[in-house]
Coordinates of C-alpha atoms in Angstrom, one line a residue:
Chain A
M24 CA 14.1 -16.1 -7.0
G25 CA 13.3 -18.1 -3.9
P26 CA 10.6 -17.4 -1.3
P27 CA 11.1 -14.5 1.1
D28 CA 11.8 -15.2 4.8
E29 CA 8.9 -16.0 7.1
G30 CA 8.1 -12.4 7.6
G31 CA 8.0 -11.7 3.9
H32 CA 11.4 -10.0 3.6
F33 CA 13.5 -10.1 0.5
G34 CA 16.8 -8.9 2.0
S35 CA 15.9 -5.6 3.7
F36 CA 12.8 -5.1 1.6
G37 CA 9.3 -6.4 1.8
G38 CA 7.7 -7.2 5.2
R39 CA 4.3 -6.3 6.5
F40 CA 3.6 -2.7 7.4
V41 CA -0.2 -2.6 7.9
P42 CA -2.6 -1.5 10.6
E43 CA -3.3 -4.2 13.2
A44 CA -6.8 -4.5 11.9
L45 CA -5.4 -6.0 8.7
M46 CA -2.7 -8.2 10.2
P47 CA -4.9 -11.2 11.0
A48 CA -6.1 -11.1 7.3
C49 CA -2.5 -11.0 6.1
L50 CA -1.6 -13.9 8.3
E51 CA -4.6 -15.8 7.2
L52 CA -3.8 -15.2 3.6
D53 CA -0.2 -16.3 4.0
A54 CA -1.4 -19.6 5.5
A55 CA -4.1 -20.1 2.9
F56 CA -1.7 -19.4 0.0
R57 CA 1.0 -21.7 1.4
D58 CA -1.6 -24.4 1.8
A59 CA -3.1 -23.9 -1.6
W60 CA 0.1 -23.6 -3.5
G61 CA 1.3 -26.9 -1.9
D62 CA -1.9 -28.6 -2.9
P63 CA -1.7 -30.3 -6.3
D64 CA -5.4 -30.1 -6.7
F65 CA -5.4 -26.3 -6.3
V66 CA -2.4 -25.9 -8.6
A67 CA -4.1 -28.1 -11.2
H68 CA -7.3 -26.1 -10.9
Y69 CA -5.3 -22.9 -11.4
H70 CA -3.5 -24.1 -14.5
R71 CA -6.7 -25.6 -15.9
T72 CA -8.6 -22.4 -15.5
L73 CA -5.8 -20.4 -17.2
R74 CA -5.9 -22.9 -20.1
E75 CA -9.6 -23.2 -20.5
F76 CA -10.5 -19.6 -19.7
G77 CA -7.4 -17.5 -19.7
G78 CA -6.0 -18.4 -23.1
R79 CA -2.8 -20.0 -21.8
P80 CA -0.3 -21.0 -22.9
T81 CA 0.4 -17.8 -24.7
P82 CA 2.8 -18.2 -27.6
V83 CA 6.3 -17.0 -28.1
T84 CA 6.7 -15.2 -31.4
Y85 CA 10.0 -14.6 -33.2
L86 CA 10.0 -10.9 -34.2
G87 CA 11.8 -11.3 -37.5
R88 CA 11.6 -7.8 -39.0
L89 CA 12.4 -6.1 -35.7
S90 CA 15.3 -8.5 -35.2
Q91 CA 16.6 -7.7 -38.7
R92 CA 16.3 -4.0 -38.0
L93 CA 18.1 -4.2 -34.7
G94 CA 20.7 -6.8 -35.5
L95 CA 19.4 -9.0 -32.7
S96 CA 17.3 -12.1 -32.3
V97 CA 14.2 -10.9 -30.5
Y98 CA 11.5 -13.2 -29.2
A99 CA 8.2 -11.9 -27.7
K100 CA 6.3 -13.7 -24.9
R101 CA 2.7 -12.9 -26.0
E102 CA 0.9 -12.0 -22.8
D103 CA -1.0 -9.5 -25.0
L104 CA -2.9 -12.6 -26.2
A105 CA -4.0 -13.7 -22.8
H106 CA -7.7 -13.2 -21.9
T107 CA -8.4 -9.5 -21.1
G108 CA -5.4 -8.4 -23.0
S109 CA -2.5 -8.7 -20.5
H110 CA -0.6 -10.9 -18.1
K111 CA -2.9 -9.6 -15.3
I112 CA -5.3 -12.6 -15.8
N113 CA -2.7 -15.0 -14.4
N114 CA -2.7 -13.3 -11.0
V115 CA -6.4 -12.7 -10.7
V116 CA -7.3 -16.2 -11.5
G117 CA -5.0 -17.4 -8.8
Q118 CA -6.3 -14.9 -6.2
A119 CA -9.9 -15.4 -7.2
L120 CA -9.6 -19.2 -6.7
L121 CA -7.9 -18.6 -3.4
T122 CA -10.7 -16.2 -2.4
A123 CA -13.3 -18.9 -3.0
R124 CA -11.1 -21.5 -1.2
M125 CA -10.9 -19.2 1.9
G126 CA -14.7 -19.0 1.8
K127 CA -14.8 -15.3 1.1
T128 CA -17.5 -14.0 -1.3
R129 CA -16.2 -10.6 -2.4
I130 CA -13.1 -9.2 -4.0
I131 CA -11.8 -5.7 -4.1
A132 CA -9.0 -4.3 -6.2
E133 CA -7.1 -1.2 -7.2
T134 CA -6.3 -0.4 -10.7
G135 CA -4.2 2.1 -12.6
A136 CA -4.6 1.6 -16.4
G137 CA -7.6 -0.5 -15.7
Q138 CA -6.0 -3.8 -16.9
H139 CA -5.9 -5.2 -13.4
G140 CA -9.4 -4.0 -12.7
V141 CA -10.8 -5.5 -15.8
A142 CA -9.0 -8.8 -15.1
T143 CA -10.3 -8.9 -11.5
A144 CA -13.8 -8.1 -12.6
T145 CA -13.5 -10.9 -15.2
A146 CA -12.2 -13.5 -12.7
A147 CA -14.9 -12.4 -10.2
A148 CA -17.6 -12.9 -12.8
R149 CA -16.3 -16.3 -13.7
L150 CA -16.3 -17.4 -10.1
G151 CA -19.4 -15.6 -9.0
L152 CA -17.7 -13.2 -6.6
A153 CA -18.9 -9.7 -5.9
C154 CA -16.3 -7.2 -7.1
T155 CA -15.5 -3.5 -6.4
V156 CA -12.6 -1.8 -8.1
Y157 CA -11.0 1.4 -6.8
M158 CA -9.5 3.6 -9.6
G159 CA -8.0 7.1 -9.3
E160 CA -10.4 9.7 -10.7
V161 CA -7.7 10.9 -13.2
D162 CA -7.4 7.3 -14.5
T163 CA -11.1 6.8 -14.8
V164 CA -10.9 9.6 -17.4
R165 CA -7.8 8.4 -19.1
Q166 CA -9.2 4.9 -19.3
A167 CA -12.9 5.5 -19.6
L168 CA -13.5 2.4 -21.8
N169 CA -12.0 0.1 -19.1
V170 CA -14.4 1.6 -16.6
F171 CA -17.2 0.6 -18.8
R172 CA -15.7 -2.9 -19.4
M173 CA -15.6 -3.5 -15.6
E174 CA -19.2 -2.4 -15.3
L175 CA -20.2 -4.7 -18.1
L176 CA -18.5 -7.5 -16.2
G177 CA -20.7 -6.7 -13.2
A178 CA -18.2 -4.8 -11.1
T179 CA -18.7 -1.6 -9.2
V180 CA -16.0 1.0 -10.0
V181 CA -15.3 3.6 -7.3
P182 CA -13.4 6.7 -8.5
V183 CA -10.9 7.8 -5.9
T184 CA -10.7 11.5 -5.3
S185 CA -8.0 11.6 -2.6
G186 CA -4.4 12.6 -3.0
S187 CA -3.1 12.6 -6.6
R188 CA -6.2 10.6 -7.8
T189 CA -4.0 7.9 -9.4
L190 CA -2.9 4.4 -8.7
K191 CA -1.2 5.0 -5.4
D192 CA -4.3 6.6 -4.0
A193 CA -6.5 3.8 -5.4
V194 CA -4.3 1.4 -3.3
N195 CA -4.8 3.6 -0.2
E196 CA -8.5 3.6 -0.7
A197 CA -8.7 -0.1 -1.3
M198 CA -6.7 -0.7 1.9
R199 CA -9.0 1.5 3.9
E200 CA -12.0 -0.3 2.5
W201 CA -10.4 -3.6 3.2
V202 CA -10.2 -2.7 6.9
T203 CA -14.0 -2.4 7.0
C204 CA -14.9 -5.7 5.3
V205 CA -11.9 -8.0 5.8
G206 CA -14.2 -10.8 7.2
D207 CA -15.8 -11.6 3.9
T208 CA -13.7 -9.8 1.4
H209 CA -10.3 -10.5 -0.2
Y210 CA -8.1 -7.6 -1.5
C211 CA -6.8 -8.7 -4.8
I212 CA -3.6 -6.6 -5.2
G213 CA -2.6 -6.4 -8.8
S214 CA 1.2 -6.3 -8.6
V215 CA 4.1 -7.7 -6.7
M216 CA 3.6 -5.1 -4.0
G217 CA 1.9 -4.6 -0.7
P218 CA 2.3 -6.5 2.5
H219 CA 3.5 -10.0 2.6
P220 CA 2.4 -12.4 1.2
F221 CA 1.2 -10.4 -1.7
P222 CA 4.6 -9.7 -3.4
W223 CA 5.6 -13.3 -3.2
M224 CA 2.1 -14.7 -4.0
V225 CA 1.6 -12.5 -7.1
R226 CA 5.1 -13.4 -8.3
E227 CA 4.3 -17.1 -7.9
F228 CA 1.0 -16.7 -9.9
Q229 CA 2.9 -14.7 -12.6
S230 CA 5.8 -17.1 -12.8
V231 CA 3.8 -19.1 -15.3
I232 CA 5.0 -16.5 -17.9
G233 CA 8.7 -17.2 -17.4
V234 CA 8.3 -21.0 -16.9
E235 CA 6.3 -21.3 -20.2
A236 CA 8.7 -18.9 -22.1
A237 CA 11.8 -20.9 -21.1
D238 CA 10.3 -24.1 -22.5
Q239 CA 9.0 -22.3 -25.6
L240 CA 12.4 -20.8 -26.3
H241 CA 13.9 -24.3 -26.2
E242 CA 11.6 -25.2 -29.1
F243 CA 13.2 -22.3 -31.0
G244 CA 16.6 -23.8 -30.2
V245 CA 17.4 -21.0 -27.7
E246 CA 18.9 -22.6 -24.6
T247 CA 19.1 -19.3 -22.6
P248 CA 18.4 -15.8 -24.0
D249 CA 21.1 -13.2 -23.4
F250 CA 18.6 -10.7 -22.1
V251 CA 15.1 -10.9 -20.7
V252 CA 13.4 -7.5 -20.9
A253 CA 10.1 -6.4 -19.3
C254 CA 8.5 -3.1 -18.3
V255 CA 8.1 -2.3 -14.6
G256 CA 5.5 -0.4 -12.7
G257 CA 4.9 -2.4 -9.6
G258 CA 6.7 -5.1 -11.5
S259 CA 4.4 -8.1 -11.8
N260 CA 5.0 -9.0 -15.4
A261 CA 8.7 -8.5 -14.9
A262 CA 8.7 -10.7 -11.8
G263 CA 6.7 -13.4 -13.7
V264 CA 9.1 -13.6 -16.6
F265 CA 12.2 -13.2 -14.6
A266 CA 11.1 -16.1 -12.5
G267 CA 11.8 -18.4 -15.4
F268 CA 15.3 -17.2 -15.9
A269 CA 16.6 -16.2 -12.5
D270 CA 18.8 -19.3 -12.3
T271 CA 20.3 -18.8 -15.8
T272 CA 22.9 -16.5 -17.2
A273 CA 20.3 -14.3 -18.8
Q274 CA 20.6 -10.6 -18.0
L275 CA 17.3 -9.4 -16.5
I276 CA 16.3 -5.9 -17.5
G277 CA 13.4 -4.0 -15.9
V278 CA 12.3 -0.9 -17.8
E279 CA 10.7 1.8 -15.7
A280 CA 9.0 5.0 -16.9
A281 CA 11.4 7.9 -16.4
G282 CA 8.8 9.7 -14.4
G283 CA 8.2 6.7 -12.1
S284 CA 11.6 5.4 -11.8
A285 CA 11.7 4.0 -8.2
V286 CA 15.1 2.3 -8.7
G287 CA 16.7 5.2 -10.5
R288 CA 15.4 8.0 -8.3
G289 CA 13.8 6.3 -5.3
M290 CA 15.0 5.8 -1.7
P291 CA 14.1 3.1 0.7
G292 CA 10.8 3.7 2.4
V293 CA 7.6 2.2 3.6
L294 CA 4.3 2.5 1.7
H295 CA 1.3 0.3 1.0
G296 CA 2.5 -2.3 3.5
M297 CA 6.0 -2.9 2.2
R298 CA 9.5 -1.5 2.6
S299 CA 10.9 -0.8 -0.9
L300 CA 12.3 1.9 -3.1
L301 CA 10.0 4.8 -3.3
L302 CA 9.9 8.3 -4.9
Q303 CA 9.7 10.6 -2.0
D304 CA 10.6 14.2 -1.0
D305 CA 13.1 15.4 1.6
H306 CA 10.6 14.7 4.4
G307 CA 9.5 11.2 3.4
Q308 CA 6.3 12.3 1.7
I309 CA 5.5 10.1 -1.3
E310 CA 5.9 11.9 -4.6
E311 CA 3.6 11.4 -7.6
A312 CA 4.9 9.5 -10.5
Y313 CA 4.4 10.8 -14.0
S314 CA 4.0 8.6 -17.0
I315 CA 2.2 8.5 -20.3
S316 CA 1.0 5.1 -19.3
A317 CA -1.4 4.9 -16.3
G318 CA -0.1 1.4 -15.5
L319 CA 3.5 2.7 -14.8
D320 CA 2.3 5.7 -12.8
Y321 CA 3.4 4.2 -9.5
P322 CA 6.0 5.8 -7.2
G323 CA 7.3 2.5 -5.9
I324 CA 8.4 -0.9 -7.1
G325 CA 7.8 -4.4 -5.7
P326 CA 10.2 -5.2 -2.9
E327 CA 11.7 -8.2 -4.6
H328 CA 12.7 -6.0 -7.5
A329 CA 14.4 -3.6 -5.0
Y330 CA 16.2 -6.6 -3.7
L331 CA 17.2 -7.9 -7.1
A332 CA 18.5 -4.4 -7.9
D333 CA 20.5 -4.4 -4.7
L334 CA 22.0 -7.8 -5.5
G335 CA 22.8 -6.7 -9.0
R336 CA 20.9 -9.8 -10.3
A337 CA 18.5 -7.5 -12.3
T338 CA 19.2 -4.1 -13.9
Y339 CA 16.6 -1.4 -13.9
V340 CA 16.6 1.3 -16.6
A341 CA 14.2 4.1 -17.5
V342 CA 12.8 5.5 -20.7
G343 CA 10.9 8.8 -21.2
D344 CA 7.5 9.3 -22.7
D345 CA 9.0 10.7 -25.9
V346 CA 10.4 7.5 -27.2
V347 CA 7.5 5.3 -26.1
I348 CA 5.1 6.3 -28.9
E349 CA 7.8 5.8 -31.5
A350 CA 8.4 2.3 -30.1
L351 CA 4.6 1.5 -30.2
Q352 CA 4.4 2.6 -33.8
L353 CA 7.5 0.7 -34.8
L354 CA 6.3 -2.6 -33.3
S355 CA 2.9 -2.1 -34.8
E356 CA 4.3 -1.5 -38.3
L357 CA 7.1 -4.0 -38.3
E358 CA 5.4 -6.9 -36.5
G359 CA 1.7 -6.4 -36.6
I360 CA 1.5 -6.1 -32.8
I361 CA 0.1 -3.0 -31.1
P362 CA 1.6 -3.1 -27.6
A363 CA 0.2 -1.4 -24.5
L364 CA 1.9 1.8 -23.7
E365 CA 3.4 0.1 -20.6
T366 CA 4.9 -2.6 -22.8
A367 CA 6.1 -0.1 -25.3
H368 CA 8.6 1.1 -22.6
A369 CA 10.4 -2.2 -22.9
V370 CA 10.4 -2.0 -26.7
A371 CA 11.7 1.6 -26.5
W372 CA 14.6 0.6 -24.3
L373 CA 15.5 -2.3 -26.7
L374 CA 15.5 0.1 -29.6
R375 CA 17.9 2.4 -27.7
A376 CA 20.1 -0.3 -26.3
A377 CA 20.5 -2.4 -29.5
G378 CA 24.1 -2.4 -30.6
D379 CA 25.1 -0.8 -27.3
E380 CA 24.2 -2.4 -23.9
V381 CA 22.6 -5.2 -26.0
P382 CA 25.4 -6.2 -28.3
T383 CA 24.6 -7.0 -31.9
G384 CA 23.8 -10.7 -32.3
S385 CA 22.3 -11.0 -28.8
T386 CA 19.2 -13.1 -28.2
V387 CA 16.5 -11.2 -26.4
L388 CA 13.2 -12.3 -24.8
L389 CA 10.8 -9.4 -24.6
N390 CA 7.8 -9.8 -22.4
L391 CA 4.9 -8.4 -24.4
S392 CA 2.9 -7.8 -21.3
G393 CA -0.2 -6.3 -22.8
R394 CA -2.0 -5.2 -25.9
G395 CA -2.5 -1.6 -26.9
D396 CA -6.2 -1.6 -27.7
K397 CA -6.9 0.3 -24.5
D398 CA -4.4 3.0 -25.5
V399 CA -5.2 3.7 -29.2
A400 CA -7.5 6.7 -28.5
Q401 CA -4.8 8.3 -26.4
V402 CA -2.1 7.5 -28.9
R403 CA -4.2 8.9 -31.7
S404 CA -4.7 12.2 -29.9
I405 CA -0.9 12.4 -29.1
L406 CA 0.0 11.8 -32.7
R407 CA -2.5 14.4 -33.9
G408 CA -1.0 16.8 -31.5
E409 CA -4.1 17.0 -29.5
S410 CA -2.5 16.3 -26.1
Chain B
M11 CA 8.5 1.6 32.1
T12 CA 8.5 4.9 30.2
T13 CA 7.6 8.3 31.6
L14 CA 4.3 8.2 29.7
D15 CA 3.4 4.9 31.5
A16 CA 3.8 6.5 34.9
R17 CA 1.9 9.7 33.9
L18 CA -1.1 7.8 32.5
R19 CA -1.3 5.5 35.4
D20 CA -1.5 8.6 37.6
V21 CA -4.3 10.0 35.4
R22 CA -6.2 6.8 35.8
T23 CA -6.3 7.3 39.6
R24 CA -8.0 10.6 39.1
R25 CA -10.3 10.5 36.2
K26 CA -11.1 9.1 32.7
A27 CA -8.6 10.3 30.2
L28 CA -9.6 12.7 27.4
V29 CA -7.3 12.6 24.4
P30 CA -8.1 15.0 21.6
Y31 CA -6.3 14.7 18.3
F32 CA -4.9 17.7 16.5
I33 CA -3.1 17.8 13.2
G34 CA 0.2 19.6 13.6
G35 CA 0.4 22.7 11.5
L36 CA -3.2 22.5 10.3
T37 CA -3.3 26.2 11.0
A38 CA -0.4 28.6 11.8
D39 CA -1.8 29.0 15.3
W40 CA -2.5 25.3 15.8
T41 CA -0.9 25.1 19.3
T42 CA -3.4 27.7 20.6
Y43 CA -6.1 25.1 19.9
V44 CA -4.1 22.6 21.9
S45 CA -3.7 25.0 24.8
A46 CA -7.5 25.6 24.7
A47 CA -8.1 21.9 24.9
I48 CA -5.8 21.5 27.9
L49 CA -7.5 24.3 29.6
A50 CA -10.8 22.6 29.0
G51 CA -9.6 19.3 30.5
A52 CA -7.6 17.3 28.0
D53 CA -5.3 14.8 29.7
V54 CA -3.1 13.8 26.7
I55 CA -2.7 15.5 23.4
E56 CA -2.4 13.4 20.2
V57 CA -0.6 15.4 17.5
G58 CA -0.8 14.1 13.9
V59 CA 2.3 14.5 11.8
P60 CA 0.8 14.4 8.3
F61 CA 1.8 11.8 5.7
S62 CA 0.9 11.9 2.0
D63 CA -0.6 8.4 2.1
P64 CA -2.5 8.0 5.4
M65 CA -3.8 4.4 5.1
M66 CA -5.5 4.4 8.5
D67 CA -7.3 7.8 8.1
G68 CA -10.7 8.6 6.7
P69 CA -11.7 11.6 4.6
V70 CA -11.7 14.2 7.4
I71 CA -8.1 13.6 8.6
Q72 CA -7.0 13.1 5.0
A73 CA -8.3 16.5 4.1
G74 CA -6.6 18.0 7.2
A75 CA -3.3 16.3 6.5
L76 CA -3.3 17.5 2.9
R77 CA -4.0 21.1 4.0
A78 CA -1.2 20.9 6.6
L79 CA 1.2 19.5 4.0
A80 CA 0.4 22.3 1.7
N81 CA 1.6 24.6 4.5
D82 CA 5.0 22.8 4.3
V83 CA 4.6 21.1 7.7
T84 CA 7.3 18.6 8.6
L85 CA 8.2 16.3 11.5
E86 CA 10.8 18.9 12.5
S87 CA 8.5 21.9 12.3
I88 CA 5.8 20.2 14.4
C89 CA 8.4 19.1 16.9
H90 CA 9.7 22.6 17.1
D91 CA 6.1 23.9 17.7
V92 CA 5.6 21.4 20.4
S93 CA 8.9 22.2 22.0
V94 CA 8.1 25.9 22.1
A95 CA 4.6 25.4 23.4
S96 CA 5.8 23.2 26.2
F97 CA 2.4 21.8 27.1
E98 CA 1.8 20.6 30.6
V99 CA 0.1 17.3 29.6
P100 CA 1.8 14.5 27.7
V101 CA 2.0 14.8 23.9
V102 CA 1.7 11.6 21.8
V103 CA 2.6 12.0 18.1
M104 CA 0.6 10.0 15.6
T105 CA 2.3 9.5 12.2
Y106 CA 3.1 6.9 9.6
Y107 CA 6.2 4.8 9.6
N108 CA 7.7 6.3 6.5
V109 CA 8.0 9.7 8.2
L110 CA 10.2 8.2 10.9
H111 CA 12.0 5.8 8.6
H112 CA 12.9 8.6 6.2
F113 CA 14.2 10.9 9.0
G114 CA 16.0 8.0 10.6
L115 CA 14.7 5.9 13.4
A116 CA 17.2 6.9 16.1
R117 CA 17.3 10.5 14.9
S118 CA 13.5 10.7 15.0
A119 CA 13.4 9.2 18.5
E120 CA 16.0 11.7 19.7
L121 CA 14.1 14.6 18.1
L122 CA 10.8 13.6 19.6
A123 CA 12.3 13.2 23.1
A124 CA 14.2 16.5 22.9
S125 CA 10.9 18.2 21.9
G126 CA 9.1 16.9 24.9
V127 CA 7.0 14.3 23.0
A128 CA 6.2 11.4 25.3
G129 CA 5.0 8.8 22.9
V130 CA 4.1 7.8 19.4
I131 CA 1.3 6.0 17.6
V132 CA 2.4 4.5 14.2
P133 CA -0.6 2.7 12.9
D134 CA 1.1 1.0 10.0
L135 CA 3.9 -0.4 12.1
A136 CA 2.7 -3.9 13.0
I137 CA 4.3 -5.8 15.9
E138 CA 6.0 -8.0 13.4
E139 CA 8.1 -5.0 12.3
L140 CA 8.2 -3.1 15.5
T141 CA 11.6 -4.1 17.1
P142 CA 14.0 -1.6 15.4
W143 CA 11.8 1.3 16.2
R144 CA 10.8 0.3 19.7
E145 CA 14.4 -0.2 20.7
V146 CA 15.6 3.3 19.8
A147 CA 12.4 4.9 21.0
T148 CA 12.5 3.2 24.4
A149 CA 16.1 4.2 24.8
A150 CA 15.0 7.8 24.2
D151 CA 12.1 7.4 26.7
V152 CA 9.5 7.8 23.9
A153 CA 6.7 5.3 24.4
T154 CA 5.2 3.4 21.5
V155 CA 1.5 3.0 21.8
L156 CA 0.0 0.0 20.0
M157 CA -3.4 -0.6 18.7
V158 CA -5.7 -3.6 19.3
A159 CA -8.4 -4.1 16.6
P160 CA -11.7 -5.9 16.8
S161 CA -10.1 -8.5 14.5
S162 CA -7.1 -9.1 16.8
P163 CA -7.2 -12.7 18.0
I164 CA -6.4 -13.2 21.7
D165 CA -2.8 -14.3 21.1
R166 CA -2.1 -11.1 19.3
V167 CA -3.9 -9.1 22.0
R168 CA -1.5 -10.7 24.5
R169 CA 1.6 -9.8 22.5
I170 CA 0.4 -6.3 21.9
G171 CA -0.4 -5.9 25.6
A172 CA 3.1 -7.0 26.5
L173 CA 4.7 -4.6 24.0
T174 CA 2.6 -1.4 24.2
Q175 CA 3.8 1.5 26.3
G176 CA 1.8 4.3 27.8
F177 CA -1.6 3.0 26.9
V178 CA -3.4 0.6 24.6
Y179 CA -5.3 2.1 21.7
A180 CA -8.5 0.1 21.5
A181 CA -10.0 0.4 18.0
A182 CA -13.8 0.6 18.5
R183 CA -14.5 -0.7 15.0
M184 CA -13.1 -2.2 11.8
A185 CA -12.7 1.2 10.1
V186 CA -10.3 3.9 9.5
T187 CA -10.5 7.2 11.5
G188 CA -13.8 9.0 11.1
R189 CA -17.1 9.8 12.7
A190 CA -19.5 7.1 13.6
A191 CA -22.9 6.7 15.3
D192 CA -21.9 4.5 18.2
V193 CA -18.9 2.9 20.0
G194 CA -19.1 -0.2 17.9
D195 CA -17.1 -3.2 19.3
A196 CA -15.3 -1.2 21.9
E197 CA -16.5 -3.1 24.9
R198 CA -15.5 -6.4 23.5
V199 CA -12.1 -5.1 22.5
V200 CA -11.4 -3.5 25.9
T201 CA -12.6 -6.6 27.7
S202 CA -10.1 -8.7 25.8
I203 CA -7.3 -6.2 26.5
R204 CA -8.2 -6.3 30.3
T205 CA -7.6 -10.1 30.3
V206 CA -4.0 -9.7 29.2
C207 CA -2.6 -6.5 30.7
D208 CA -3.2 -3.8 33.2
T209 CA -2.1 -0.9 30.9
P210 CA -4.6 2.0 30.6
T211 CA -6.8 1.4 27.7
Y212 CA -8.3 4.2 25.6
V213 CA -11.0 3.8 23.0
G214 CA -10.7 5.5 19.6
I215 CA -11.9 5.3 16.0
G216 CA -15.3 6.9 15.5
I217 CA -15.8 8.6 18.9
T218 CA -17.9 11.6 17.8
T219 CA -20.1 12.8 20.6
P220 CA -19.8 13.4 24.3
D221 CA -22.4 10.7 24.9
Q222 CA -20.3 8.2 23.0
A223 CA -17.3 9.2 25.0
S224 CA -19.3 8.5 28.1
D225 CA -20.4 5.2 26.8
A226 CA -16.8 4.2 26.0
A227 CA -15.5 5.4 29.4
A228 CA -17.9 3.1 31.1
F229 CA -15.4 0.3 30.4
G230 CA -12.3 2.0 29.0
D231 CA -9.9 4.3 30.8
G232 CA -10.2 7.1 28.3
V233 CA -11.2 8.2 24.9
I234 CA -9.5 9.6 21.8
V235 CA -11.5 12.1 19.8
G236 CA -10.1 12.9 16.4
S237 CA -12.1 13.5 13.2
A238 CA -15.0 15.3 15.1
L239 CA -12.5 18.0 16.2
V240 CA -10.6 18.2 13.0
Q241 CA -13.8 18.7 11.1
Q242 CA -14.7 21.6 13.4
I243 CA -11.3 23.2 12.7
L244 CA -11.6 22.6 9.0
D245 CA -15.0 24.3 9.2
G246 CA -13.3 27.4 10.7
A247 CA -13.8 26.8 14.5
S248 CA -11.8 29.1 16.8
A249 CA -9.7 27.9 19.7
Q250 CA -12.5 29.1 21.9
D251 CA -15.0 26.9 20.0
I252 CA -12.7 23.9 20.6
E253 CA -12.4 24.8 24.2
G254 CA -16.2 24.6 24.4
S255 CA -16.3 21.2 22.6
I256 CA -13.6 19.7 24.9
S257 CA -15.5 21.0 27.9
T258 CA -18.6 19.0 26.9
F259 CA -16.5 15.9 26.4
R260 CA -14.9 16.5 29.8
E261 CA -18.2 16.8 31.5
A262 CA -19.5 13.7 29.9
L263 CA -16.4 11.7 31.0
D264 CA -16.6 13.1 34.5
R265 CA -20.2 11.8 34.8
T266 CA -18.5 8.4 34.4
A267 CA -17.0 7.5 37.8
P268 CA -13.4 6.2 37.7
E269 CA -13.1 2.5 38.4
A270 CA -12.3 1.7 42.0

């Protein structure tokens, strides 16, 4: 997983498809990120912040009872233990430090499940940046507690009432807002999506997951896992963990929600500043994604994933809502880990694939991207048959 | 040079250009609004082809686009309507890149040309990604109108000035489409464009009243009026009402003498 070309292309995907008003900011950000990421002081500051504030390194846990059940050796990279409860902190710490380095004083973000919004509000508070988060109105209801968390952290949450009122519309609204305030405001995109340099920059900030995990697996005596499995909405946790194994023989598996399967059902298109695989109708109108988990409710996928799928370097599969709750329950009961609903998609695929696509005896690294605290109320009502 | 270039240079010798924006298919009889606008003195018609995720549009045009999409409007249906109506002033389609990308770039350019569309504005198609579209569009004699923003540094203004066809869209402010109280940074943007090219330069984004149009025309070659008109139509205005509105803009522009 090398850098994209100068224009931000991964093969035929990626690029920069934004209004002229935003192009200077994209170019400025590209230059600022290249400069910062090549500066040992910035990189050290980033890692130090993640260590002292973000809870890194997160451990790798051998999932003994699940392994026994499935006839596999399953290891989990515990991003659920990172500060704010998911891998999102890695990216926002990087972008918030970069915001300050660029001399900007305010940060805006979109959020679906609320994890990226909470993480952004957290990093903004830490660095003394003003913060506004755009969240689809539907998601503000599904994830009301996360709205309150962001407010506790001093952020302003703006419910987005346009379009389908979910993640994709929150991105549109954040982009529109960014046009009006680009001089002093950084748009902290939460996944490996958007115009260049975002997909590349976010992957770089998330690659700490895969780099750490590779070293930690060595301590378990695992040279290279046979499979690396992660859930994929936009694809930032997957990109981060894949980055540690792209040059190995490990099979990389991205698990999409069946109702948001951009690789499975999407076509090449242009949205949110990038060319990628997108769910769209016969006329190029973007379709709404449907998923039990707000974080996977995105009709596209990061352009590098579209490229990895094209190359055959990574494989993208999908699981339906029905098996996700079971997977969440099983991991909770067997391992004492309540995963986020997003993460439970990766678990669900592993349950299905064990002994089949994943042969008995295989070694698997599962990226446990987030914890399920935010989802327990929703899961409870589903299990009680209330929704 | 495209046909649109020649026609708009001709307009410039006569008067300030008035460019109203209409959403294709907003109502079943949308082309009658266009005809009324032409009767009242529009020089170019901008026709929006709706997209589900209009990144450069504010609430008014978003609402209009959603309504049109609910009427099953498509690129093909709007092109068909334009073709049947056969307006006597140039039509410039405003849409987002995915609509063209999905239909096929060459196929889109051929459809637009065959329907009598003279140019397009694609706000999310930055000059960095422009080449594949511009080549097929130019081959079909469909002009690609580019936007200069208040944030565009002079080297980008120069590149945009060299690549734009028909006119330059001077964004009056750092904002998406909508209504505003003044013409913002328009004079500075137009002045920077003037230093790099001689292409007619029209001011848009936020032009709401005839007085603002007149202000913008004091330095620009024309104005684009979008959300103000779309809001009227969303509120139930008739074609006759729109004719009246366009007339007041026309009078305001005609008070501004063309540059010598």
